[in-house]
Amino acid sequence: MRRSRGPAAALALSLSLSLAGTGAAIGLGFVPQAAAVTPPVAFTADALPTWQANGVVWALAETAGKVFVGGTFSAVRPPAGGAGGEQPAVNFVALDAATGAPTACTLSFTVGGGTATVRALTLSPDKQTLYAGGYFGAVNGTQVSSLAAIDVATCTVKTSFRPAFAATVRALAVTGDTVYAGGDFLSVAGQQRERFAAVDADTGALRPFTADADEPGRAVEVTPDGSKVILGGDFFTVNGTDTHALAVVDAASGALAKAYPGFIETNSVVKDIATDTTGFYTGNEGTGGGVFDGRIALDLAGLGQRWRDTCLGATQAVLPYQDVLYSASHAHDCSSVGEFPDGQRHHLLAQPTTGTGKLGWAPDTNDGIGEGIGPRVMTVGSKDGVEYLWVGGEFTAVNGAEQQSLTRFASTGDTGAPTVPLAGAVSFRPGEVQVRWRTSLDPDDSALTYRIYRNGAATPVATVTADSLFFRRPQASWTDTTVAAGQSYSYRVTATDAAGNASAPSQTASVTVPTSVDAYPNQVRTDGAQQYWRYDEPATPFAPDSSVGGNQSGVHLNAPALRQSPGAVTGAGTAIGFDGVDTQVYGEQRQNVGSAYSVETWFRTDTTRGGKLVGFGSNQARTSSQYDKHVYMTNDGRLVFGVYTGATRTITTSAAYNDNTWHHVVATQGPGGMALYVDGVQKGTLNVTTHENYSGYWHAGGDNLNGWPDRPTSDYWAGQLDETAVYPTVLSAAQVHNHHALASVPADTVVEVTAAEDTYANAGAPGTNYGTSSSLAVRGSSFYASYLRFDLPPAPAGTVLKSAVLGVKTSTMGGAGTVDTISVVPVTGAWTEAGTTYATRPALGGPALGTFAGIPDGSAVHTTGLDAPTVAAALGTGYGLALTGTGTDALWLWSSQAQAAEGTPRLTLTFGAP
């Protein structure tokens, strides 16, 4: 259902993977081209220590390693933790580009009445003269009138330059002999010049240039060839001709060369203009609905539009530099260009000068004081071979740290590490584990390298490269094809940027490989699910996608309850719980839904307030303005499947399903119309083949339901969901019935049993007991043997033991591994952890139940399969095993007394149907 602006198509994305070691890659898609701290992006996102002003910075200019700062402030102070105290600075300060500290150049811009301010700074082409515009009557006591020329070398006012502007000057541009100004004035030197004027660069004498506008001028730039002047502001006419907010005029006369009637919305203005050798760029601000807040690129040849970025969130400054357009705004909604939906404000962005797609550079400020705009002006300065991007405005924080009005970013010295990946592991069939993670965030490096470590080893088993942006962090994955059925494995993932900054390892993700295909999830994947949320994740906010494509992961909002048990599918993990107030899971990737689709989920509830189980909406964390293709529950427990075609079209069940038991629902739409199934049975059809076409995100657990039939009390779901899947096809009735039936097919049951007792015997100390030691040892000569006792559970009803795997972890001591073969044998004699020494050690039996064919040095988990029939015979009893060897190279392991609990000896038992 439509509630506001229409959607736009999503951008194409890409992801590349490269492997080291064993395994096979799973390809990913949907990541846009982006760059790290190398071209095209030229700056890190790490804010450097910079002196700060106690007010608003409106203007910046740079030359010879100095940055000139103008605004509305009275003092500057060091960065947080910096040396020195506050210094007077009346609306102006000159700072060192490399240190961010004040220089010896001190100028005070004052006015006899009202509040003085510096609104524009620019340098002459030879960089010898600094021109300052604003509202002021004197500079260091020398009388001026809102426009002054400063000798850069001596930091003094040029008294020969004496134009007389009757009101605020907001924008300046300079050629070799002319200064162009825009602002609020209606006259200059007593002659009519409305909002734009030109004066002699040496004397300030008024030029014939006349480009009168009916509303304030805010931006002025000269084309690179000097023949034309580009004007921006609030105006609707220039020299009496209709041209709102933007115009191009002759540089000598001011005559209109290009008008733009209807080009920019009437409730939007141009706040800034910048040029490069190919074109010019506008930064725009709007007020009210239907505004244009973004950026436009126009070609110099023909002066026509190259592209238009329609992000919402007023743009205050644009700066093209090395083929990248940097912008200062408070962009909060870029859905119209296929990027982030309405939500959090993002104040600093970068995009190619050739298009709208955002690049991997996203430092941030807050809104700050004044109008709450954030950053307002940008410039690039350099010193000693390093480039610095300076940003000024009214912000009071940068990257979450206190910093007012000024900040800067360097072209070198990237120190920020990526965020820690959120990782998980899953196995649907023997011989295969999929390790997947939410890609990390690095605000100045979008192409990150991920290293996957298995069983605690120090060397990665695979390396994957994947792209991510601050608003698009897709799932990445790698498939380990060297795993054995019935064995357990653990994985950790790190992220490293181009500068070598590495994240901490992810939390350990553990998985046991099944001994047979897991029927339900395998069928969902086989039937073509393109998004599959199983809700087995142990922590927020990452909901992995278990589909074959694996690139439609979800994000938890407001912490839904995880690991709810039992789940809907027999032996297949856990469910997720929603509170019916504000919890949900939304899709990470913007997408469009085709003419054919199916949406499927399991649910359980006893709510009498209804709510949306699953559906498609135009936003993520905020309430969607467009929403349909959803399944919701009425207050009395009936299910509704609805689409929007200009009117709401729905199928509603006659029966209620809020009986607190698990139910299965599938909704489909395609060329044959709509169908709704519950528990494998078709409950209704409707001959409607269309739905609302917009870009959006799948939601589970809630979203907008305003305007829909039998709208429940709550738009949000109070209950549990499990196994939510979306398909790009219509599931047949047979497929739906099969899915419902497979959910009750017994699956493998995995039980992990840690050692109840463990110790070792040492021939060199025959009377010593090692029952409290954190280590275990094995060697043939001189003799060490380790003894393990496990309290084995009985087999669950209707199952048999299909596999038994022993896992141990080498300790961190040097040389803990061994080149010798270690055998696992049954213990036939009686023993206890507290009573075993070399002299009292129990007898060992045979044959060997399993072997470790050598274990490398380095602390890591190692596993071996044991003879299942032998172990099965001991189920329900205490069972003793021993680790023995015949060589001379000792093996050292962690015992159950070790601090690293994950490394203690354990048996992984897999039970399944006979």
mmCIF file of N, CA, C and O in Angstrom, residues 613-650:
data_model
loop_
_atom_site.group_PDB
_atom_site.id
_atom_site.type_symbol
_atom_site.label_atom_id
_atom_site.label_comp_id
_atom_site.label_asym_id
_atom_site.label_seq_id
_atom_site.Cartn_x
_atom_site.Cartn_y
_atom_site.Cartn_z
ATOM 1 N N LEU A 613 2.932 -11.194 10.502
ATOM 2 C CA LEU A 613 3.943 -12.252 10.606
ATOM 3 C C LEU A 613 5.113 -11.946 9.691
ATOM 4 O O LEU A 613 6.281 -11.978 10.113
ATOM 5 N N VAL A 614 4.805 -11.690 8.424
ATOM 6 C CA VAL A 614 5.847 -11.486 7.430
ATOM 7 C C VAL A 614 5.266 -10.637 6.303
ATOM 8 O O VAL A 614 4.076 -10.711 6.008
ATOM 9 N N GLY A 615 6.120 -9.802 5.691
ATOM 10 C CA GLY A 615 5.640 -8.983 4.590
ATOM 11 C C GLY A 615 6.743 -8.136 3.993
ATOM 12 O O GLY A 615 7.879 -8.123 4.476
ATOM 13 N N PHE A 616 6.386 -7.412 2.938
ATOM 14 C CA PHE A 616 7.329 -6.585 2.194
ATOM 15 C C PHE A 616 7.007 -5.122 2.453
ATOM 16 O O PHE A 616 5.827 -4.726 2.435
ATOM 17 N N GLY A 617 8.043 -4.297 2.721
ATOM 18 C CA GLY A 617 7.823 -2.888 3.011
ATOM 19 C C GLY A 617 8.957 -2.033 2.490
ATOM 20 O O GLY A 617 10.062 -2.518 2.226
ATOM 21 N N SER A 618 8.715 -0.736 2.357
ATOM 22 C CA SER A 618 9.675 0.169 1.725
ATOM 23 C C SER A 618 10.778 0.625 2.645
ATOM 24 O O SER A 618 11.758 1.215 2.179
ATOM 25 N N ASN A 619 10.657 0.405 3.955
ATOM 26 C CA ASN A 619 11.689 0.859 4.877
ATOM 27 C C ASN A 619 12.246 -0.312 5.659
ATOM 28 O O ASN A 619 11.763 -1.448 5.541
ATOM 29 N N GLN A 620 13.268 -0.020 6.453
ATOM 30 C CA GLN A 620 13.884 -1.053 7.274
ATOM 31 C C GLN A 620 13.510 -0.842 8.733
ATOM 32 O O GLN A 620 12.583 -1.451 9.227
ATOM 33 N N ALA A 621 14.262 0.025 9.422
ATOM 34 C CA ALA A 621 14.058 0.212 10.854
ATOM 35 C C ALA A 621 12.872 1.122 11.163
ATOM 36 O O ALA A 621 12.380 1.125 12.292
ATOM 37 N N ARG A 622 12.436 1.914 10.201
ATOM 38 C CA ARG A 622 11.275 2.773 10.403
ATOM 39 C C ARG A 622 10.037 2.165 9.744
ATOM 40 O O ARG A 622 10.158 1.317 8.871
ATOM 41 N N THR A 623 8.871 2.616 10.179
ATOM 42 C CA THR A 623 7.625 2.125 9.607
ATOM 43 C C THR A 623 7.589 2.400 8.110
ATOM 44 O O THR A 623 7.883 3.510 7.670
ATOM 45 N N SER A 624 7.244 1.410 7.344
ATOM 46 C CA SER A 624 7.226 1.549 5.890
ATOM 47 C C SER A 624 6.079 2.440 5.442
ATOM 48 O O SER A 624 4.998 2.445 6.035
ATOM 49 N N SER A 625 6.319 3.191 4.354
ATOM 50 C CA SER A 625 5.269 4.005 3.747
ATOM 51 C C SER A 625 4.571 3.257 2.623
ATOM 52 O O SER A 625 3.482 3.646 2.194
ATOM 53 N N GLN A 626 5.183 2.205 2.110
ATOM 54 C CA GLN A 626 4.554 1.285 1.157
ATOM 55 C C GLN A 626 4.712 -0.126 1.722
ATOM 56 O O GLN A 626 5.784 -0.489 2.218
ATOM 57 N N TYR A 627 3.642 -0.927 1.632
ATOM 58 C CA TYR A 627 3.671 -2.214 2.324
ATOM 59 C C TYR A 627 2.552 -3.090 1.794
ATOM 60 O O TYR A 627 1.391 -2.709 1.745
ATOM 61 N N ASP A 628 2.915 -4.259 1.343
ATOM 62 C CA ASP A 628 1.937 -5.275 0.945
ATOM 63 C C ASP A 628 2.669 -6.601 0.825
ATOM 64 O O ASP A 628 3.722 -6.787 1.421
ATOM 65 N N LYS A 629 2.091 -7.552 0.098
ATOM 66 C CA LYS A 629 2.698 -8.899 -0.033
ATOM 67 C C LYS A 629 2.978 -9.452 1.355
ATOM 68 O O LYS A 629 4.079 -9.904 1.646
ATOM 69 N N HIS A 630 1.962 -9.397 2.195
ATOM 70 C CA HIS A 630 2.167 -9.756 3.595
ATOM 71 C C HIS A 630 1.106 -10.735 4.092
ATOM 72 O O HIS A 630 0.022 -10.876 3.523
ATOM 73 N N VAL A 631 1.477 -11.393 5.177
ATOM 74 C CA VAL A 631 0.566 -12.271 5.911
ATOM 75 C C VAL A 631 0.439 -11.703 7.316
ATOM 76 O O VAL A 631 1.454 -11.506 8.003
ATOM 77 N N TYR A 632 -0.794 -11.420 7.740
ATOM 78 C CA TYR A 632 -1.004 -10.923 9.099
ATOM 79 C C TYR A 632 -2.145 -11.673 9.760
ATOM 80 O O TYR A 632 -2.926 -12.369 9.105
ATOM 81 N N MET A 633 -2.223 -11.538 11.091
ATOM 82 C CA MET A 633 -3.249 -12.209 11.874
ATOM 83 C C MET A 633 -4.192 -11.171 12.450
ATOM 84 O O MET A 633 -3.760 -10.127 12.937
ATOM 85 N N THR A 634 -5.492 -11.462 12.371
ATOM 86 C CA THR A 634 -6.495 -10.591 12.979
ATOM 87 C C THR A 634 -6.544 -10.842 14.485
ATOM 88 O O THR A 634 -5.960 -11.802 15.001
ATOM 89 N N ASN A 635 -7.282 -9.984 15.203
ATOM 90 C CA ASN A 635 -7.369 -10.153 16.651
ATOM 91 C C ASN A 635 -7.940 -11.503 17.056
ATOM 92 O O ASN A 635 -7.593 -12.056 18.107
ATOM 93 N N ASP A 636 -8.831 -12.047 16.221
ATOM 94 C CA ASP A 636 -9.456 -13.331 16.570
ATOM 95 C C ASP A 636 -8.689 -14.531 16.022
ATOM 96 O O ASP A 636 -9.193 -15.656 16.048
ATOM 97 N N GLY A 637 -7.478 -14.312 15.502
ATOM 98 C CA GLY A 637 -6.608 -15.427 15.145
ATOM 99 C C GLY A 637 -6.671 -15.882 13.712
ATOM 100 O O GLY A 637 -5.979 -16.841 13.333
ATOM 101 N N ARG A 638 -7.480 -15.234 12.853
ATOM 102 C CA ARG A 638 -7.523 -15.614 11.449
ATOM 103 C C ARG A 638 -6.321 -15.039 10.703
ATOM 104 O O ARG A 638 -5.778 -14.007 11.082
ATOM 105 N N LEU A 639 -5.930 -15.713 9.637
ATOM 106 C CA LEU A 639 -4.800 -15.272 8.831
ATOM 107 C C LEU A 639 -5.284 -14.559 7.575
ATOM 108 O O LEU A 639 -6.271 -14.986 6.957
ATOM 109 N N VAL A 640 -4.564 -13.476 7.201
ATOM 110 C CA VAL A 640 -4.897 -12.703 6.010
ATOM 111 C C VAL A 640 -3.647 -12.599 5.147
ATOM 112 O O VAL A 640 -2.568 -12.262 5.633
ATOM 113 N N PHE A 641 -3.811 -12.910 3.849
ATOM 114 C CA PHE A 641 -2.758 -12.679 2.858
ATOM 115 C C PHE A 641 -3.237 -11.556 1.956
ATOM 116 O O PHE A 641 -4.325 -11.639 1.372
ATOM 117 N N GLY A 642 -2.424 -10.464 1.830
ATOM 118 C CA GLY A 642 -2.898 -9.325 1.068
ATOM 119 C C GLY A 642 -1.849 -8.703 0.179
ATOM 120 O O GLY A 642 -0.656 -8.712 0.482
ATOM 121 N N VAL A 643 -2.311 -8.152 -0.954
ATOM 122 C CA VAL A 643 -1.483 -7.350 -1.848
ATOM 123 C C VAL A 643 -2.231 -6.047 -2.117
ATOM 124 O O VAL A 643 -3.444 -5.941 -1.882
ATOM 125 N N TYR A 644 -1.474 -5.050 -2.651
ATOM 126 C CA TYR A 644 -2.073 -3.761 -2.948
ATOM 127 C C TYR A 644 -1.975 -3.500 -4.435
ATOM 128 O O TYR A 644 -0.894 -3.554 -5.021
ATOM 129 N N THR A 645 -3.101 -3.223 -5.067
ATOM 130 C CA THR A 645 -3.146 -2.992 -6.518
ATOM 131 C C THR A 645 -3.751 -1.629 -6.842
ATOM 132 O O THR A 645 -4.232 -1.415 -7.947
ATOM 133 N N GLY A 646 -3.735 -0.711 -5.885
ATOM 134 C CA GLY A 646 -4.516 0.505 -5.934
ATOM 135 C C GLY A 646 -5.666 0.407 -4.955
ATOM 136 O O GLY A 646 -6.270 1.399 -4.552
ATOM 137 N N ALA A 647 -5.954 -0.832 -4.573
ATOM 138 C CA ALA A 647 -6.884 -1.170 -3.498
ATOM 139 C C ALA A 647 -6.340 -2.429 -2.829
ATOM 140 O O ALA A 647 -5.560 -3.182 -3.406
ATOM 141 N N THR A 648 -6.722 -2.656 -1.582
ATOM 142 C CA THR A 648 -6.274 -3.847 -0.874
ATOM 143 C C THR A 648 -7.030 -5.062 -1.383
ATOM 144 O O THR A 648 -8.250 -5.044 -1.501
ATOM 145 N N ARG A 649 -6.311 -6.128 -1.691
ATOM 146 C CA ARG A 649 -6.910 -7.396 -2.157
ATOM 147 C C ARG A 649 -6.427 -8.493 -1.226
ATOM 148 O O ARG A 649 -5.202 -8.701 -1.070
ATOM 149 N N THR A 650 -7.328 -9.217 -0.614
ATOM 150 C CA THR A 650 -6.964 -10.136 0.459
ATOM 151 C C THR A 650 -7.662 -11.486 0.356
ATOM 152 O O THR A 650 -8.737 -11.607 -0.216
#
